[in-house]
Short mmCIF file of C-alpha atoms and ligand atoms in Angstrom, two decimals:
data_model
loop_
_atom_site.label_atom_id
_atom_site.label_comp_id
_atom_site.label_asym_id
_atom_site.label_seq_id
_atom_site.Cartn_x
_atom_site.Cartn_y
_atom_site.Cartn_z
CA MET P 1012 12.86 -12.23 -30.88
CA THR P 1013 13.71 -14.23 -27.71
CA THR P 1014 11.18 -17.01 -26.63
CA MET P 1015 11.30 -18.63 -23.17
CA LEU P 1016 9.34 -21.68 -21.99
CA LEU P 1017 8.94 -22.07 -18.34
CA THR P 1018 7.92 -25.65 -17.35
CA ASN P 1019 7.10 -27.47 -14.38
CA ILE P 1020 5.56 -24.52 -12.51
CA GLY P 1021 3.81 -26.07 -9.21
CA GLU P 1022 1.36 -23.24 -8.81
CA LEU P 1023 0.60 -20.52 -11.29
CA THR P 1024 -1.51 -17.53 -10.28
CA THR P 1025 -2.72 -16.09 -13.64
CA ASN P 1026 -5.53 -13.62 -12.07
CA VAL P 1027 -7.66 -14.66 -14.99
CA GLU P 1028 -10.68 -16.00 -13.09
CA ARG P 1029 -11.79 -19.59 -13.48
CA ASP P 1030 -14.39 -21.56 -11.64
CA GLY P 1031 -14.92 -18.82 -9.17
CA ASP P 1032 -11.36 -18.39 -8.23
CA PRO P 1033 -10.32 -14.84 -8.93
CA CYS P 1034 -6.68 -15.75 -8.81
CA GLY P 1035 -7.27 -18.46 -11.78
CA THR P 1036 -4.78 -20.82 -10.08
CA LEU P 1037 -3.17 -23.67 -12.30
CA HIS P 1038 -1.00 -26.39 -10.98
CA ASP P 1039 1.72 -28.19 -12.96
CA SER P 1040 1.59 -25.82 -15.76
CA ALA P 1041 3.76 -24.11 -18.16
CA LEU P 1042 4.03 -20.50 -19.86
CA LEU P 1043 5.50 -19.40 -22.81
CA ILE P 1044 7.20 -15.75 -23.43
CA GLU P 1045 7.78 -14.23 -26.92
CA GLY P 1046 9.62 -11.14 -26.91
CA ASP P 1047 8.10 -8.90 -24.21
CA ARG P 1048 4.63 -10.79 -23.94
CA VAL P 1049 3.06 -13.87 -22.61
CA ALA P 1050 2.20 -15.92 -25.66
CA TRP P 1051 0.79 -19.19 -24.11
CA VAL P 1052 -0.47 -20.49 -20.44
CA GLY P 1053 -1.62 -23.81 -19.65
CA PRO P 1054 -1.18 -27.34 -18.18
CA GLY P 1055 2.44 -28.69 -18.49
CA ALA P 1056 1.25 -31.73 -20.55
CA GLU P 1057 -0.24 -29.32 -23.37
CA ALA P 1058 2.82 -27.19 -23.49
CA PRO P 1059 3.79 -26.17 -27.10
CA SER P 1060 7.07 -27.66 -28.41
CA ALA P 1061 10.04 -25.66 -27.08
CA GLY P 1062 11.71 -25.34 -30.53
CA ASP P 1063 14.20 -22.54 -30.29
CA ALA P 1064 12.86 -21.40 -27.00
CA GLU P 1065 15.12 -21.14 -23.84
CA VAL P 1066 13.62 -23.84 -21.55
CA ILE P 1067 13.65 -22.94 -17.79
CA ASP P 1068 12.30 -25.65 -15.26
CA ALA P 1069 10.69 -24.16 -12.30
CA GLY P 1070 11.17 -27.27 -10.37
CA GLY P 1071 7.72 -27.04 -8.90
CA ARG P 1072 8.17 -23.56 -7.63
CA ALA P 1073 5.16 -20.91 -7.59
CA LEU P 1074 4.91 -18.48 -10.30
CA ILE P 1075 2.84 -15.11 -9.87
CA PRO P 1076 2.48 -12.06 -11.82
CA GLY P 1077 4.95 -9.26 -10.78
CA PHE P 1078 3.64 -6.98 -8.14
CA VAL P 1079 2.10 -3.64 -8.99
CA ASP P 1080 2.91 -0.91 -6.64
CA SER P 1081 0.51 1.64 -7.33
CA HIS P 1082 1.63 4.27 -4.73
CA THR P 1083 5.27 5.36 -3.88
CA HIS P 1084 6.99 8.44 -3.17
CA LEU P 1085 10.53 7.63 -4.14
CA VAL P 1086 12.05 10.85 -5.42
CA PHE P 1087 13.55 12.37 -2.35
CA ALA P 1088 16.70 13.03 -0.14
CA GLY P 1089 17.32 13.03 3.45
CA ASP P 1090 16.25 10.57 6.17
CA ARG P 1091 13.75 10.79 8.97
CA ALA P 1092 14.86 7.73 11.16
CA ASP P 1093 14.71 9.95 14.22
CA GLU P 1094 11.16 10.85 13.69
CA PHE P 1095 10.34 7.07 13.52
CA GLU P 1096 12.44 6.38 16.79
CA ALA P 1097 10.43 9.20 18.32
CA ARG P 1098 7.24 7.80 17.04
CA MET P 1099 8.03 4.50 18.86
CA THR P 1100 8.27 5.77 22.11
CA GLY P 1101 4.87 7.90 21.82
CA THR P 1102 5.21 11.18 19.54
CA PRO P 1103 2.21 10.90 16.90
CA TYR P 1104 2.75 11.04 13.16
CA ALA P 1105 1.79 14.34 11.47
CA ALA P 1106 1.63 15.54 7.98
CA GLY P 1107 3.95 18.43 8.71
CA GLY P 1108 7.12 16.03 8.75
CA ILE P 1109 6.87 16.22 4.94
CA ARG P 1110 8.31 19.61 5.14
CA ARG P 1111 11.86 18.15 6.52
CA THR P 1112 12.05 16.21 3.56
CA VAL P 1113 11.12 18.99 1.15
CA ALA P 1114 13.96 20.86 2.64
CA ALA P 1115 16.37 18.01 2.03
CA THR P 1116 15.01 17.22 -1.58
CA ARG P 1117 15.37 20.89 -2.62
CA ALA P 1118 19.12 20.86 -1.49
CA ALA P 1119 19.92 17.77 -3.51
CA GLY P 1120 20.94 17.82 -7.03
CA ASP P 1121 19.61 15.81 -9.88
CA GLU P 1122 22.39 13.23 -9.74
CA VAL P 1123 21.90 12.41 -6.14
CA LEU P 1124 18.17 12.21 -6.74
CA ARG P 1125 18.68 10.25 -9.61
CA ALA P 1126 21.15 7.66 -8.06
CA ARG P 1127 18.69 7.20 -5.18
CA LEU P 1128 15.80 6.53 -7.50
CA ARG P 1129 17.83 4.06 -9.42
CA ALA P 1130 18.86 2.22 -6.23
CA PHE P 1131 15.25 2.08 -5.45
CA VAL P 1132 14.20 0.48 -8.68
CA ALA P 1133 16.67 -2.20 -8.15
CA GLU P 1134 15.17 -2.78 -4.44
CA LEU P 1135 11.75 -2.85 -6.03
CA HIS P 1136 12.73 -5.56 -8.63
CA ALA P 1137 14.65 -7.64 -5.99
CA GLN P 1138 11.43 -7.97 -4.11
CA GLY P 1139 9.35 -8.87 -7.07
CA THR P 1140 7.71 -5.52 -7.89
CA THR P 1141 7.74 -5.09 -11.80
CA THR P 1142 5.36 -1.96 -12.32
CA PHE P 1143 5.43 0.90 -10.01
CA GLU P 1144 3.98 4.41 -9.67
CA VAL P 1145 6.28 7.26 -8.32
CA LYS P 1146 4.95 10.57 -6.87
CA THR P 1147 6.33 14.05 -6.77
CA GLY P 1148 5.59 16.22 -3.75
CA TYR P 1149 8.87 16.61 -2.02
CA GLY P 1150 9.84 19.87 -4.20
CA LEU P 1151 6.90 22.01 -3.82
CA THR P 1152 8.38 24.74 -5.96
CA VAL P 1153 7.73 24.89 -9.75
CA ALA P 1154 11.18 24.11 -10.39
CA ASP P 1155 11.61 21.62 -7.91
CA GLU P 1156 8.29 19.69 -8.73
CA GLU P 1157 9.14 19.93 -12.53
CA ARG P 1158 12.53 17.93 -11.79
CA LEU P 1159 11.07 15.48 -9.54
CA ALA P 1160 8.45 14.79 -12.06
CA ARG P 1161 11.04 14.65 -15.00
CA LEU P 1162 13.42 12.29 -12.82
CA ALA P 1163 10.54 10.02 -12.01
CA ALA P 1164 9.57 9.78 -15.57
CA GLU P 1165 13.15 8.50 -16.58
CA VAL P 1166 11.99 5.26 -14.42
CA THR P 1167 8.32 4.70 -14.83
CA PRO P 1168 5.39 5.96 -17.20
CA GLU P 1169 3.15 6.07 -13.96
CA VAL P 1170 4.28 9.60 -12.64
CA THR P 1171 1.91 11.42 -10.35
CA PHE P 1172 1.99 15.09 -9.79
CA LEU P 1173 1.54 15.73 -6.04
CA GLY P 1174 2.29 19.43 -5.70
CA ALA P 1175 -0.60 19.36 -3.14
CA HIS P 1176 1.35 17.15 -0.82
CA VAL P 1177 1.58 19.71 1.99
CA VAL P 1178 1.62 23.64 2.02
CA PRO P 1179 5.19 24.48 2.19
CA ALA P 1180 6.47 26.74 5.03
CA GLU P 1181 6.90 29.76 2.89
CA TYR P 1182 3.09 29.80 2.15
CA ALA P 1183 2.02 28.66 5.76
CA GLU P 1184 0.24 31.97 6.08
CA ARG P 1185 -1.28 32.00 2.75
CA PRO P 1186 -2.42 28.52 1.67
CA ASP P 1187 -4.74 29.60 -1.17
CA ASP P 1188 -1.97 31.23 -3.00
CA TYR P 1189 -0.10 27.87 -2.98
CA VAL P 1190 -3.11 26.21 -4.13
CA GLU P 1191 -3.35 28.82 -6.98
CA LEU P 1192 0.22 28.08 -8.02
CA VAL P 1193 -0.12 24.20 -7.78
CA CYS P 1194 -3.13 24.59 -10.29
CA GLY P 1195 -1.61 27.09 -12.47
CA GLU P 1196 2.26 27.57 -13.15
CA MET P 1197 3.28 24.42 -11.32
CA LEU P 1198 0.73 22.08 -12.98
CA ARG P 1199 1.71 23.30 -16.23
CA ALA P 1200 5.27 22.59 -15.76
CA CYS P 1201 4.63 19.28 -14.41
CA ALA P 1202 1.88 17.98 -16.52
CA PRO P 1203 4.07 17.01 -19.52
CA HIS P 1204 5.94 14.47 -17.31
CA SER P 1205 2.99 13.06 -15.68
CA ARG P 1206 0.09 10.86 -16.08
CA TRP P 1207 -1.82 11.38 -12.80
CA ILE P 1208 -2.92 14.27 -10.63
CA ASP P 1209 -3.20 13.68 -6.63
CA VAL P 1210 -3.99 15.63 -3.76
CA PHE P 1211 -3.54 14.90 0.02
CA CYS P 1212 -6.97 15.56 1.44
CA GLU P 1213 -6.63 15.60 5.16
CA ARG P 1214 -6.64 17.89 8.23
CA GLY P 1215 -3.02 19.55 8.04
CA ALA P 1216 -2.84 19.16 4.36
CA PHE P 1217 -5.62 20.37 2.11
CA THR P 1218 -9.21 20.91 2.46
CA PRO P 1219 -12.20 19.51 0.67
CA ASP P 1220 -12.74 22.72 -1.31
CA GLN P 1221 -8.92 22.94 -2.22
CA SER P 1222 -8.85 19.26 -3.25
CA ARG P 1223 -11.79 19.56 -5.65
CA ARG P 1224 -10.21 22.45 -7.18
CA ILE P 1225 -6.69 20.76 -7.53
CA LEU P 1226 -8.29 17.65 -9.06
CA ALA P 1227 -10.40 19.73 -11.52
CA ALA P 1228 -7.29 21.75 -12.60
CA GLY P 1229 -5.12 18.60 -13.17
CA VAL P 1230 -8.07 16.98 -15.29
CA ALA P 1231 -8.31 20.10 -17.45
CA GLN P 1232 -4.59 19.63 -18.14
CA GLY P 1233 -5.15 15.90 -19.35
CA LEU P 1234 -4.01 14.20 -16.13
CA ALA P 1235 -6.18 11.47 -14.41
CA PRO P 1236 -7.10 12.05 -10.68
CA ARG P 1237 -6.22 9.74 -7.65
CA VAL P 1238 -6.49 10.79 -3.95
CA HIS P 1239 -4.91 10.32 -0.77
CA GLY P 1240 -8.00 10.40 1.76
CA ASN P 1241 -9.08 9.26 5.21
CA GLN P 1242 -5.46 8.31 6.42
CA LEU P 1243 -5.58 10.29 9.71
CA GLY P 1244 -9.25 10.64 10.55
CA PRO P 1245 -12.57 10.69 8.66
CA GLY P 1246 -13.17 13.13 6.04
CA GLU P 1247 -14.50 13.89 2.49
CA GLY P 1248 -11.52 12.43 0.70
CA VAL P 1249 -12.98 9.33 -0.37
CA ARG P 1250 -16.37 10.88 -1.56
CA ILE P 1251 -14.30 13.48 -3.52
CA ALA P 1252 -12.44 10.88 -5.15
CA VAL P 1253 -15.52 8.96 -6.22
CA ALA P 1254 -17.01 12.01 -7.50
CA ALA P 1255 -14.05 13.02 -9.57
CA GLY P 1256 -13.83 9.36 -11.16
CA ALA P 1257 -10.80 8.91 -9.47
CA ALA P 1258 -8.64 5.48 -10.47
CA SER P 1259 -8.06 5.12 -6.75
CA VAL P 1260 -8.17 6.52 -3.30
CA ASP P 1261 -5.67 5.63 -1.14
CA HIS P 1262 -5.33 4.84 2.60
CA CYS P 1263 -8.76 4.63 3.58
CA THR P 1264 -8.27 3.86 7.05
CA TYR P 1265 -11.23 5.83 8.66
CA LEU P 1266 -14.34 5.23 6.55
CA ASP P 1267 -18.20 5.38 7.32
CA ASP P 1268 -20.85 3.61 5.76
CA ALA P 1269 -21.34 6.15 3.16
CA ASP P 1270 -17.65 6.10 2.21
CA VAL P 1271 -17.95 2.31 1.60
CA ALA P 1272 -21.24 2.48 -0.34
CA ALA P 1273 -19.74 5.32 -2.51
CA LEU P 1274 -16.91 3.23 -3.43
CA ALA P 1275 -18.85 0.07 -3.85
CA GLY P 1276 -20.97 1.83 -6.49
CA SER P 1277 -17.99 3.26 -8.29
CA ARG P 1278 -14.90 2.40 -10.45
CA THR P 1279 -12.69 3.70 -7.90
CA VAL P 1280 -10.29 1.24 -6.19
CA ALA P 1281 -9.64 1.47 -2.57
CA THR P 1282 -5.86 1.25 -2.42
CA LEU P 1283 -4.85 -0.18 1.32
CA LEU P 1284 -1.13 0.98 2.64
CA PRO P 1285 -0.56 -1.02 5.58
CA GLY P 1286 3.20 -0.21 5.89
CA VAL P 1287 1.63 3.16 6.96
CA GLU P 1288 -0.17 1.75 9.95
CA PHE P 1289 2.73 -0.78 10.65
CA SER P 1290 5.16 2.11 10.76
CA THR P 1291 2.99 4.78 12.74
CA ARG P 1292 1.45 2.43 15.02
CA GLN P 1293 -2.18 3.09 13.88
CA PRO P 1294 -5.18 0.73 13.61
CA TYR P 1295 -5.28 -1.04 10.14
CA PRO P 1296 -7.92 -0.32 7.53
CA ASP P 1297 -10.83 -2.82 7.42
CA ALA P 1298 -10.25 -4.59 4.26
CA ARG P 1299 -12.97 -7.32 4.96
CA ARG P 1300 -15.46 -4.63 5.16
CA LEU P 1301 -14.48 -3.25 1.76
CA ILE P 1302 -14.12 -6.56 0.05
CA ASP P 1303 -17.60 -7.85 1.37
CA ALA P 1304 -19.19 -4.69 0.27
CA GLY P 1305 -17.78 -5.25 -3.41
CA VAL P 1306 -15.11 -2.68 -3.41
CA THR P 1307 -11.96 -3.42 -5.50
CA VAL P 1308 -9.10 -3.45 -3.17
CA ALA P 1309 -5.30 -2.79 -3.88
CA LEU P 1310 -2.37 -3.32 -1.86
CA ALA P 1311 0.56 -0.71 -2.16
CA SER P 1312 3.63 0.12 -0.38
CA ASP P 1313 3.40 3.88 0.07
CA CYS P 1314 7.28 4.03 0.16
CA ASN P 1315 8.02 7.47 1.64
CA PRO P 1316 10.65 8.45 4.34
CA GLY P 1317 7.95 9.39 6.82
CA SER P 1318 5.06 7.16 7.16
CA SER P 1319 6.20 3.85 5.57
CA PHE P 1320 9.77 3.55 4.56
CA THR P 1321 9.39 0.20 3.02
CA SER P 1322 9.31 -1.00 -0.66
CA SER P 1323 8.21 -4.56 0.20
CA MET P 1324 5.17 -5.88 -1.35
CA PRO P 1325 5.52 -9.05 0.36
CA LEU P 1326 5.28 -7.34 3.56
CA MET P 1327 2.12 -5.60 2.56
CA ILE P 1328 0.62 -9.00 1.81
CA ALA P 1329 1.73 -10.45 5.17
CA LEU P 1330 0.21 -7.46 6.89
CA ALA P 1331 -3.01 -7.82 4.96
CA VAL P 1332 -3.50 -11.35 5.87
CA ARG P 1333 -2.28 -11.24 9.52
CA GLU P 1334 -3.85 -7.94 10.32
CA MET P 1335 -6.53 -7.16 7.99
CA GLY P 1336 -8.79 -10.17 7.48
CA MET P 1337 -7.46 -10.80 3.73
CA THR P 1338 -7.02 -14.42 2.75
CA PRO P 1339 -3.57 -15.14 1.13
CA ALA P 1340 -5.19 -15.31 -2.24
CA GLU P 1341 -7.17 -12.00 -1.86
CA ALA P 1342 -3.84 -10.22 -0.70
CA LEU P 1343 -1.63 -11.61 -3.78
CA TRP P 1344 -4.65 -10.40 -6.19
CA ALA P 1345 -4.72 -6.89 -4.48
CA ALA P 1346 -0.83 -6.63 -4.71
CA THR P 1347 -1.15 -7.35 -8.53
CA ALA P 1348 -4.25 -7.32 -10.26
CA GLY P 1349 -5.73 -4.72 -7.82
CA GLY P 1350 -2.63 -2.49 -8.25
CA ALA P 1351 -3.23 -2.65 -12.19
CA ARG P 1352 -6.64 -1.53 -11.65
CA ALA P 1353 -5.70 1.24 -9.52
CA LEU P 1354 -3.50 2.24 -12.28
CA ARG P 1355 -6.01 1.64 -15.11
CA ARG P 1356 -3.63 -0.80 -16.70
CA ASP P 1357 -4.71 -3.79 -18.66
CA ASP P 1358 -1.28 -5.07 -19.85
CA VAL P 1359 -0.02 -6.00 -16.47
CA GLY P 1360 -1.25 -7.90 -13.29
CA ALA P 1361 -2.08 -11.12 -14.74
CA LEU P 1362 -0.61 -13.83 -16.88
CA ALA P 1363 -2.34 -14.47 -20.11
CA PRO P 1364 -1.52 -14.41 -23.62
CA GLY P 1365 -1.06 -10.74 -25.06
CA MET P 1366 -0.16 -9.47 -21.18
CA ARG P 1367 3.45 -8.22 -20.48
CA ALA P 1368 5.68 -10.87 -19.43
CA ASP P 1369 6.20 -9.37 -16.12
CA LEU P 1370 6.46 -12.33 -13.84
CA VAL P 1371 8.06 -13.70 -10.62
CA MET P 1372 9.22 -17.14 -9.71
CA LEU P 1373 9.14 -17.65 -5.85
CA ASP P 1374 11.44 -19.81 -4.01
CA ALA P 1375 8.36 -21.55 -2.59
CA PRO P 1376 5.78 -23.94 -3.63
CA THR P 1377 2.79 -21.66 -3.08
CA ARG P 1378 1.97 -18.03 -2.95
CA VAL P 1379 0.85 -18.67 0.46
CA HIS P 1380 4.28 -18.75 1.54
CA LEU P 1381 4.34 -14.75 1.10
CA ALA P 1382 2.37 -14.39 4.22
CA TYR P 1383 3.62 -17.51 5.75
CA ARG P 1384 7.18 -16.72 5.71
CA PRO P 1385 7.22 -12.97 6.51
CA GLY P 1386 10.53 -11.13 6.01
CA VAL P 1387 12.15 -14.04 4.13
CA PRO P 1388 13.14 -13.07 0.69
CA LEU P 1389 11.34 -15.41 -1.54
CA VAL P 1390 11.94 -13.96 -5.02
CA HIS P 1391 13.83 -16.37 -7.07
CA THR P 1392 13.74 -14.68 -10.43
CA ALA P 1393 11.89 -11.49 -11.79
CA TRP P 1394 11.21 -10.68 -15.25
CA VAL P 1395 10.05 -7.45 -16.79
CA GLY P 1396 8.82 -7.62 -20.29
CA GLY P 1397 10.52 -10.89 -20.60
CA ARG P 1398 13.96 -9.75 -19.55
CA THR P 1399 15.48 -10.92 -16.10
CA VAL P 1400 15.52 -7.98 -13.61
CA ALA P 1401 16.32 -9.90 -10.32
O1 NIG X 1143 1.31 8.81 1.94
N1 NIG X 1143 0.02 11.08 3.05
C1 NIG X 1143 0.93 11.78 2.47
N2 NIG X 1143 2.10 11.37 2.31
C2 NIG X 1143 2.77 10.38 2.80
C3 NIG X 1143 3.43 10.50 3.94
C4 NIG X 1143 4.62 11.45 3.42
C5 NIG X 1143 5.66 11.87 4.68
O2 NIG X 1143 5.33 11.76 5.80
O3 NIG X 1143 6.79 12.36 4.21
C6 NIG X 1143 1.84 9.13 3.03
O4 NIG X 1143 1.55 8.67 4.08
FE1 FE X 1144 1.32 8.53 -0.04
#
């Protein structure tokens, strides 16, 4: 078993609440890794003797839990830079653009998709993301959704079946037949590779009734629910998610008081995806209102070729702080512990004995630099399960 002692950590974010600080911040501390787990965390002066452990001097740098990106759409082919360019000169974002990526993805072989996926994983690691979810949703036939779920499962246990991303062109005139397919044959093909069921509950995608039906079908097959809701306008997405006991409802850009109250009284996390508002030039969700109401907030990238083609969690933190009224500490927590809650994971998102040794050493003295130095690559080293990945 490999052991590693990190010493001289200038600022350590543990996310184990301490004296009213949800980030459980320690200074001048040390951390011991045994195998793939954190074995000890505490003041440097009390660190266990190194023995055979490899000693790494952090040189006063900040150390944080690896980012948990609970919302990505990384299995796809094609490019939609032209759509982005048009949007920047005034064409609004519409859910229908998904169909373009569906056509390109169906035409791509497994090897092409696999190579792109692996490149994305390297991109995520290089930016400090150590746990990530991946959705299907660009296949939308039984065979294509099955292969996207299977390919995603090669790189993460957090696979989400999103056959209900948009109604594909060939079903445009008979959407209920498509819902039938999603809830039946497509779900049965994808469930063995998936942990989650998701639905895009939005005008132009799936109606509230269809959404409820799809979530219930997934739950009946042993999948746990999560929802895309309230992205492009007000709607029932949030309340459907809460009623279904969803782990998370994602976007939450247009909320009324009843939505906020429903979230506050539930275990459903509100996952905010500010890369979308940045890339579609829309108003940002009101994180302050959610946090002040007692809602658990997560930040995720929503990395996808249409509405947010970035995998950078540091960018999400910078946007959350600059544009959404979150403090640097709240944003860091939401991008790590919040993401873990959104995936109902208790082994990642914090640094304490027994947790997986997923951590990032920043080339910076404090986590504030993630928002203070936007766009600057600050990941010095990233470890997943005690192994260096970047
Ligand atoms: O999360 N909301 C639905 N899906 C993506 C957009 C996907 C696309 O435009 O290709 C999202 O924003
Ligand atoms: Fe999404």
